[in-house]
Coordinates of C-alpha atoms and ligand atoms in Angstrom, one line a residue:
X1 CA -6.1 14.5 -2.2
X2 CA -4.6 12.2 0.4
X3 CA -1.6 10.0 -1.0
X4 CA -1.0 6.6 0.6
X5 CA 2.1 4.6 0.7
X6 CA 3.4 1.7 2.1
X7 CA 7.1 2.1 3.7
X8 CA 9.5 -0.2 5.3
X9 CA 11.4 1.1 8.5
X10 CA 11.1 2.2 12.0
X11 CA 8.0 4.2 12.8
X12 CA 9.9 6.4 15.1
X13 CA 11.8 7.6 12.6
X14 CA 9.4 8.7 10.7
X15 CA 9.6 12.7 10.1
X16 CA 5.9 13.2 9.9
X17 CA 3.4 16.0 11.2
X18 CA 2.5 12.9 13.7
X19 CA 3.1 9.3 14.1
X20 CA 0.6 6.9 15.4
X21 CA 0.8 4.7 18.9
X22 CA -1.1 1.1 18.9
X23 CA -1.5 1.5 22.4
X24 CA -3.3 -0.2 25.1
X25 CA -6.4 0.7 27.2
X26 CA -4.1 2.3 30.3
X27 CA -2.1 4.8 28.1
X28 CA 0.9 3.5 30.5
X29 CA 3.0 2.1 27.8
X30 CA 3.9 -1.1 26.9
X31 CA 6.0 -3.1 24.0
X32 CA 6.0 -3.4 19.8
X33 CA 5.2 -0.2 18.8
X34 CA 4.2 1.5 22.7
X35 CA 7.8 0.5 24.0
X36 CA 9.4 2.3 21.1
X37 CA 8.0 5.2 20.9
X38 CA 7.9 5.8 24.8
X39 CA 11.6 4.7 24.7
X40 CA 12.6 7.4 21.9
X41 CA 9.9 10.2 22.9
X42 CA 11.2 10.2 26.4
X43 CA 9.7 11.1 29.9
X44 CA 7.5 13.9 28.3
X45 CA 5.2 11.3 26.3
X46 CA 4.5 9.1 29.4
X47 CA 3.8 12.1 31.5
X48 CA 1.5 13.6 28.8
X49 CA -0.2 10.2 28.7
X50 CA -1.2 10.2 32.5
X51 CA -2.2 14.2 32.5
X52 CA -4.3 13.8 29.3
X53 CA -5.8 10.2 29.9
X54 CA -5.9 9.9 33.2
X55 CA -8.4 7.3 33.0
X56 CA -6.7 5.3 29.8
X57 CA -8.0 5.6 26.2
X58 CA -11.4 3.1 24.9
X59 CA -10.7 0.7 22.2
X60 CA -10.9 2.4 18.5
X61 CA -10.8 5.7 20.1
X62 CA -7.7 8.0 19.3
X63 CA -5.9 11.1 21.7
X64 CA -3.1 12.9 21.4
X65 CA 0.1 13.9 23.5
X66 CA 3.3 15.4 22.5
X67 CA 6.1 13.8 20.9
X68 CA 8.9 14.7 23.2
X69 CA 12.1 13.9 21.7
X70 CA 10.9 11.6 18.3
X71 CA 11.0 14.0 14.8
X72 CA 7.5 13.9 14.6
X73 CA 5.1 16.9 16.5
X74 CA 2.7 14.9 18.1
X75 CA 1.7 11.1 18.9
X76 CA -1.6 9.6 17.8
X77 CA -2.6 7.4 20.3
X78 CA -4.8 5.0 19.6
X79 CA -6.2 0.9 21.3
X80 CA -6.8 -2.0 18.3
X81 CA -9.1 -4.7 19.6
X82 CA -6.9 -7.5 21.5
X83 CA -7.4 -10.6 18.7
X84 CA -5.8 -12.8 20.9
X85 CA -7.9 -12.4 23.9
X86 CA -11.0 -12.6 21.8
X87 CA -11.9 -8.8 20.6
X88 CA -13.3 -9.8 17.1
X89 CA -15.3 -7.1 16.2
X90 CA -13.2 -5.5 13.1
X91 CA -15.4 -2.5 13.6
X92 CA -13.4 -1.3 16.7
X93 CA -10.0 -2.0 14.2
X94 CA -11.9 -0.1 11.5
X95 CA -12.7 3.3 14.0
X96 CA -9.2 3.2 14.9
X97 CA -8.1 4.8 11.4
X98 CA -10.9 6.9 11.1
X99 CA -10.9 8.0 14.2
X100 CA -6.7 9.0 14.3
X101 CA -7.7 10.9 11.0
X102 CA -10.7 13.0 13.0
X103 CA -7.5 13.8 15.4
X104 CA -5.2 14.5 13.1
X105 CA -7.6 17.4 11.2
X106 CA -8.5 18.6 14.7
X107 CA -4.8 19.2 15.0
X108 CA -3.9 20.2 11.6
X109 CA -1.7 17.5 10.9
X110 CA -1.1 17.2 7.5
X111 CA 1.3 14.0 7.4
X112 CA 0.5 11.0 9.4
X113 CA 2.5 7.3 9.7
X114 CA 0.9 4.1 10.7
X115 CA 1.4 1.0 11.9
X116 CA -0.5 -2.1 11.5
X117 CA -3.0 -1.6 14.5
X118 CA -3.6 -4.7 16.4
X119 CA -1.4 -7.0 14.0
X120 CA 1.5 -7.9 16.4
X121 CA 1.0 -8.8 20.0
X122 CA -2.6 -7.9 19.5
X123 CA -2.8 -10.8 17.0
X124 CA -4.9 -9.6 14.2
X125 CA -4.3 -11.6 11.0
X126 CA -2.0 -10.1 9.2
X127 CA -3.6 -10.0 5.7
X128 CA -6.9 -8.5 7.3
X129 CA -5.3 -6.3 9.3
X130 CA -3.7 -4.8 6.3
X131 CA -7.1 -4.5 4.2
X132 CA -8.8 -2.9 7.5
X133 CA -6.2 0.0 7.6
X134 CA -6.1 0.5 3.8
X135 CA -9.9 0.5 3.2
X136 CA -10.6 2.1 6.1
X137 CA -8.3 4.9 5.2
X138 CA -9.3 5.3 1.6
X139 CA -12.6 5.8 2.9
X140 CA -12.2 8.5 5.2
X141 CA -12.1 12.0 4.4
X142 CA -9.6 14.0 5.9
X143 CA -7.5 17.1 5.5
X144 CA -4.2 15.0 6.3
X145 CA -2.0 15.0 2.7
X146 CA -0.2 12.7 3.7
X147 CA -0.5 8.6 5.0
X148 CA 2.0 6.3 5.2
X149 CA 1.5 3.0 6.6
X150 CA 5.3 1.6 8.3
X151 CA 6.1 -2.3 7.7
X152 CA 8.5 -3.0 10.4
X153 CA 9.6 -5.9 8.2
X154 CA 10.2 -6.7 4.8
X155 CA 7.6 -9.1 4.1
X156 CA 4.8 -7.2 5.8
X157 CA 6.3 -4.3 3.4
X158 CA 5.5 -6.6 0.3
X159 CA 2.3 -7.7 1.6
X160 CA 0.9 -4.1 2.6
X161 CA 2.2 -2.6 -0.8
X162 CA 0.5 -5.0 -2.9
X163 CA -2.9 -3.8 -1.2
X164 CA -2.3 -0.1 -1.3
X165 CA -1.2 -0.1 -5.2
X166 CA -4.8 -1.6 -6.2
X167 CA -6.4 1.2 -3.7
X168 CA -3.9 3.7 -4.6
X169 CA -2.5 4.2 -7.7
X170 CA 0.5 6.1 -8.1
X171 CA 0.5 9.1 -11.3
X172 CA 3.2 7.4 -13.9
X173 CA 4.8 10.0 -16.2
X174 CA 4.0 9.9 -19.9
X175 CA 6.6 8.4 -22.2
X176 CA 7.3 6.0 -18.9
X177 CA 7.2 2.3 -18.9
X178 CA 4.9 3.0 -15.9
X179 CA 2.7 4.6 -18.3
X180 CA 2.5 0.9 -20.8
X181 CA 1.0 -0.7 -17.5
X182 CA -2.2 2.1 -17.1
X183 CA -5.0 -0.3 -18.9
X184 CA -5.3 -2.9 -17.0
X185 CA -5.4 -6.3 -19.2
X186 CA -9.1 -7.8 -19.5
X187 CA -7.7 -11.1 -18.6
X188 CA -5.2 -12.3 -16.3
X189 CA -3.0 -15.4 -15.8
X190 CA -3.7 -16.5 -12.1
X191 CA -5.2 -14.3 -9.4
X192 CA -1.5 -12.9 -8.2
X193 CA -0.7 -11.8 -11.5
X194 CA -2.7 -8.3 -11.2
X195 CA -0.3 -7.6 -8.1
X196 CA 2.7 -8.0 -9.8
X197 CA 1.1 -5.9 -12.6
X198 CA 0.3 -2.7 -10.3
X199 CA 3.9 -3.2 -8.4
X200 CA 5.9 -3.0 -12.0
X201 CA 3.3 -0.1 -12.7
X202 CA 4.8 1.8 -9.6
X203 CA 8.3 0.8 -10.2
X204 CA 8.5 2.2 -13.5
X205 CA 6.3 4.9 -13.0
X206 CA 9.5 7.1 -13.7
X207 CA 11.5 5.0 -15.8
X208 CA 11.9 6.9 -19.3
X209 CA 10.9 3.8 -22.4
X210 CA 13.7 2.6 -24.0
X211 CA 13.6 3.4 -27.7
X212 CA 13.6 -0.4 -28.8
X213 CA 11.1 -3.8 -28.1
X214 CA 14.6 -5.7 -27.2
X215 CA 15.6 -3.4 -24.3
X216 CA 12.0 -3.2 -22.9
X217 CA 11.3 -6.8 -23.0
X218 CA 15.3 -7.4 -21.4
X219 CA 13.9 -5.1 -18.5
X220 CA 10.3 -6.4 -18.1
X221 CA 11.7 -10.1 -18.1
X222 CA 14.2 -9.1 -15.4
X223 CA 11.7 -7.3 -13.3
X224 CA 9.2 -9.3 -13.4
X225 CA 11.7 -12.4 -12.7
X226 CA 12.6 -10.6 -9.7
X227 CA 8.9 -10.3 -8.2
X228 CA 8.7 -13.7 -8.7
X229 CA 11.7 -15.5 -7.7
X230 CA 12.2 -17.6 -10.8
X231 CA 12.8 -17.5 -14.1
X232 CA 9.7 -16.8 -16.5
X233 CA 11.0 -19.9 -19.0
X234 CA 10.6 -21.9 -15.3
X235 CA 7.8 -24.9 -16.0
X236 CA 6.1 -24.0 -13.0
X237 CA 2.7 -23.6 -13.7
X238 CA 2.7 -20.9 -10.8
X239 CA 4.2 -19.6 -8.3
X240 CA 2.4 -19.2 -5.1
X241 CA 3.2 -15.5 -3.4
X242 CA 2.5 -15.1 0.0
X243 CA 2.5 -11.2 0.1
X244 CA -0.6 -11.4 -2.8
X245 CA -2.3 -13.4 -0.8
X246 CA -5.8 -11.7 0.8
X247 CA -5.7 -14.7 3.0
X248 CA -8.1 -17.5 0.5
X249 CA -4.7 -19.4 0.4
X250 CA -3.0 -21.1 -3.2
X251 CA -4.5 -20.0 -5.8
X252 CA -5.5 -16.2 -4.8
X253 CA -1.7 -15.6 -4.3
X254 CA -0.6 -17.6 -7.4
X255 CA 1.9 -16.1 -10.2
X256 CA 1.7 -17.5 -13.5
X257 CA 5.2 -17.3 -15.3
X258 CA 4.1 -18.7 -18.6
X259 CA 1.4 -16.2 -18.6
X260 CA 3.8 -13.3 -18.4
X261 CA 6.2 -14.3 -20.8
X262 CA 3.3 -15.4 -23.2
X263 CA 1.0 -12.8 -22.5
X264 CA 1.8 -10.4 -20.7
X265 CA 4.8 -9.2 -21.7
X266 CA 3.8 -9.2 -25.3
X267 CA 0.8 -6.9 -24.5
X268 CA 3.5 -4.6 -23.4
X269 CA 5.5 -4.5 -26.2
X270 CA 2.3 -4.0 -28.6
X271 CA 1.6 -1.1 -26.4
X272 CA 5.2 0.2 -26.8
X273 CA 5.2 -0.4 -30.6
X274 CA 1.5 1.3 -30.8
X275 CA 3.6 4.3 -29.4
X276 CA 6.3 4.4 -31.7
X277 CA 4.1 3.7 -34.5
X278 CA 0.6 4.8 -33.8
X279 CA -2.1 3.0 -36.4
X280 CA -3.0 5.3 -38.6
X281 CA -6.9 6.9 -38.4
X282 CA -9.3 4.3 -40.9
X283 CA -9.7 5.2 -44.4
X284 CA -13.0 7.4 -44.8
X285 CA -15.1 5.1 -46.5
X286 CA -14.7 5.2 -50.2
X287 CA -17.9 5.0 -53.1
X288 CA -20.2 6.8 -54.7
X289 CA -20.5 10.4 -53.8
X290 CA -24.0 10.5 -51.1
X291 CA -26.8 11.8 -53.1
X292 CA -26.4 16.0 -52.2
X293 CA -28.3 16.3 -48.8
Ligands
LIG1 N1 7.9 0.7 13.9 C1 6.9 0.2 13.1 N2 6.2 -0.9 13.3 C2 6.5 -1.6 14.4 C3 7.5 -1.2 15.3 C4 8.2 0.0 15.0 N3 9.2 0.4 15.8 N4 7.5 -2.1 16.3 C5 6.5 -3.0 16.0 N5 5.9 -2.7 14.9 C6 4.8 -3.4 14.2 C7 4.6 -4.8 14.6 O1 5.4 -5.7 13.8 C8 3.1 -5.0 14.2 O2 3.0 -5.3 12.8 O3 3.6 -2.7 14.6 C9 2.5 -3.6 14.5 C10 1.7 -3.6 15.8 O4 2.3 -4.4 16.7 P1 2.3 -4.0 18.3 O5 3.2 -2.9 18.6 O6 2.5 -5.3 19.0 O7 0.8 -3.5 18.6 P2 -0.6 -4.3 18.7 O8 -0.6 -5.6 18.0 O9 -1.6 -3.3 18.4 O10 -0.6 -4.6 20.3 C11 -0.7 -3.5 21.2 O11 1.1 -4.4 22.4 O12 3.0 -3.2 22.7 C12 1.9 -3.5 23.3 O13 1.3 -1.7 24.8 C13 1.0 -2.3 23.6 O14 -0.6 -3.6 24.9 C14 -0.4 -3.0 23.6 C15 -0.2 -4.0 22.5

């Protein structure tokens, strides 16, 4: 079972079985990513580069070289398409994750970090490039235990979570306030609500309940208030979140405060209460004793 998760940092920092190299076709190095990791891997990566690719590496394929001096064993190389000079075909972005998995089982990697192939200088929208690597990996099977993609930024972070919680959702504990958010309501307020849903879900996956409505519905409020960026008793009708948004625009990334603090929330507490005080089984049905069989 692989897990997936989104982190915010420094990909060469990572201390992983291997970390992945959005490289370019020559395999000479370069900047983003390239530049960082031949700068902390040292000589030894460039010189592995030019022994083991001597004639560069093909967009979306994958190869390996040592590490050198970064924590991680080995570097996946691999080449996004080039969005800005025209490569659209989201196929090639697609056989880059599969293809670094293939190299990672031929290797025996069991923990691998990303970053966003082909979204920086490469120019691959951001949102896309996020549901390519996510899909893409969810898809694939692979003996790595192990995925995490790195947001070099905080709102790339936000933006790449809220896509991996709806593909990958983490275990909550029971008795957790995690645990309240498993069902997924049937209705929703606007279309960003179900983010902000799956993100409290993984928040709180650990958090033990708190014995009374009061206390959960001061913590939900607060969380939730936080996500946001405003207060739920705010008359916004909603409140337009850029990380939620799959790239339609408005609406798709669109928060509805009243709907939390009229709805959602209250679902919460019911499911709380339904805990402390399960409905008891129905009455068998009373009458007249059925005629003997
Ligand atoms: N750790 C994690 N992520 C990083 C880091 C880092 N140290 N540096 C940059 N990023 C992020 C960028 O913010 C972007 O989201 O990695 C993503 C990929 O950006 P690039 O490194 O620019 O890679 P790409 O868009 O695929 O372009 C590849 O750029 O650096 C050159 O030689 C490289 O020609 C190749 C091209």
């Amino acid at each position: 079972m692989t897990t997936v998760t989104a982190v915010r940092g420094d990909i060469t920092e990572e201390r992983v079985d291997a970390i992945v190299n959005a490289a370019n076709n020559g395999m000479r190095g370069g900047g983003g990513v390239d530049g960082a990791i031949h700068r902390a891997g040292g000589p030894a990566v460039l010189e592995d580069c030019i022994a083991r690719f001597p004639d560069g590496l093909a967009t979306g394929d994958a190869g390996w070289t040592t590490a050198g001096d970064l924590p991680a064993r080995w570097v996946i190389h691999t080449v996004g398409p080039n969005f800005a000079a025209g490569e659209r075909d989201r196929s090639l972005l697609e056989s880059c994750y599969r293809r670094v998995l293939e190299v990672a089982d031929e290797l025996g990697a069991r923990s691998v970090a990303f970053p966003l192939i082909s979204a920086g200088v490469y120019g691959w929208p951001r949102a896309d490039a996020i549901e390519a690597a996510v899909a893409t990996i969810a898809a694939t099977r692979t003996r790595v235990e192990e995925v995490r993609l790195v947001a070099f930024d905080d709102a790339v972070h936000r933006q790449m979570q809220a896509v991996v919680l709806r593909l990958f959702r983490p275990p909550t504990g029971a008795g957790t306030v995690g645990s309240l958010f498993d069902r997924d309501v049937a209705q929703w307020g606007l279309r960003g609500d179900p983010y902000v849903w799956r993100a409290l879900r993984a928040r709180f996956a650990d958090t033990p309940l708190p014995t009374d409505w009061f206390s959960l519905r001061s913590l939900l409020t607060r969380a939730v208030e936080e996500v946001i960026g405003t207060p739920l008793t705010s008359a916004a009708d909603a409140v337009y979140l850029p990380e939620f948004d799959p790239g339609h625009g408005m609406s798709a990334g669109a928060v509805s405060p009243a709907w939390w603090a009229q709805t959602g929330i209250p679902i919460l507490l019911d499911r709380q209460a339904a805990l402390a005080d399960p409905p008891s089984p129905p009455e068998p049905p009373t009458g007249p004793e059925p005629p003997d069989a």
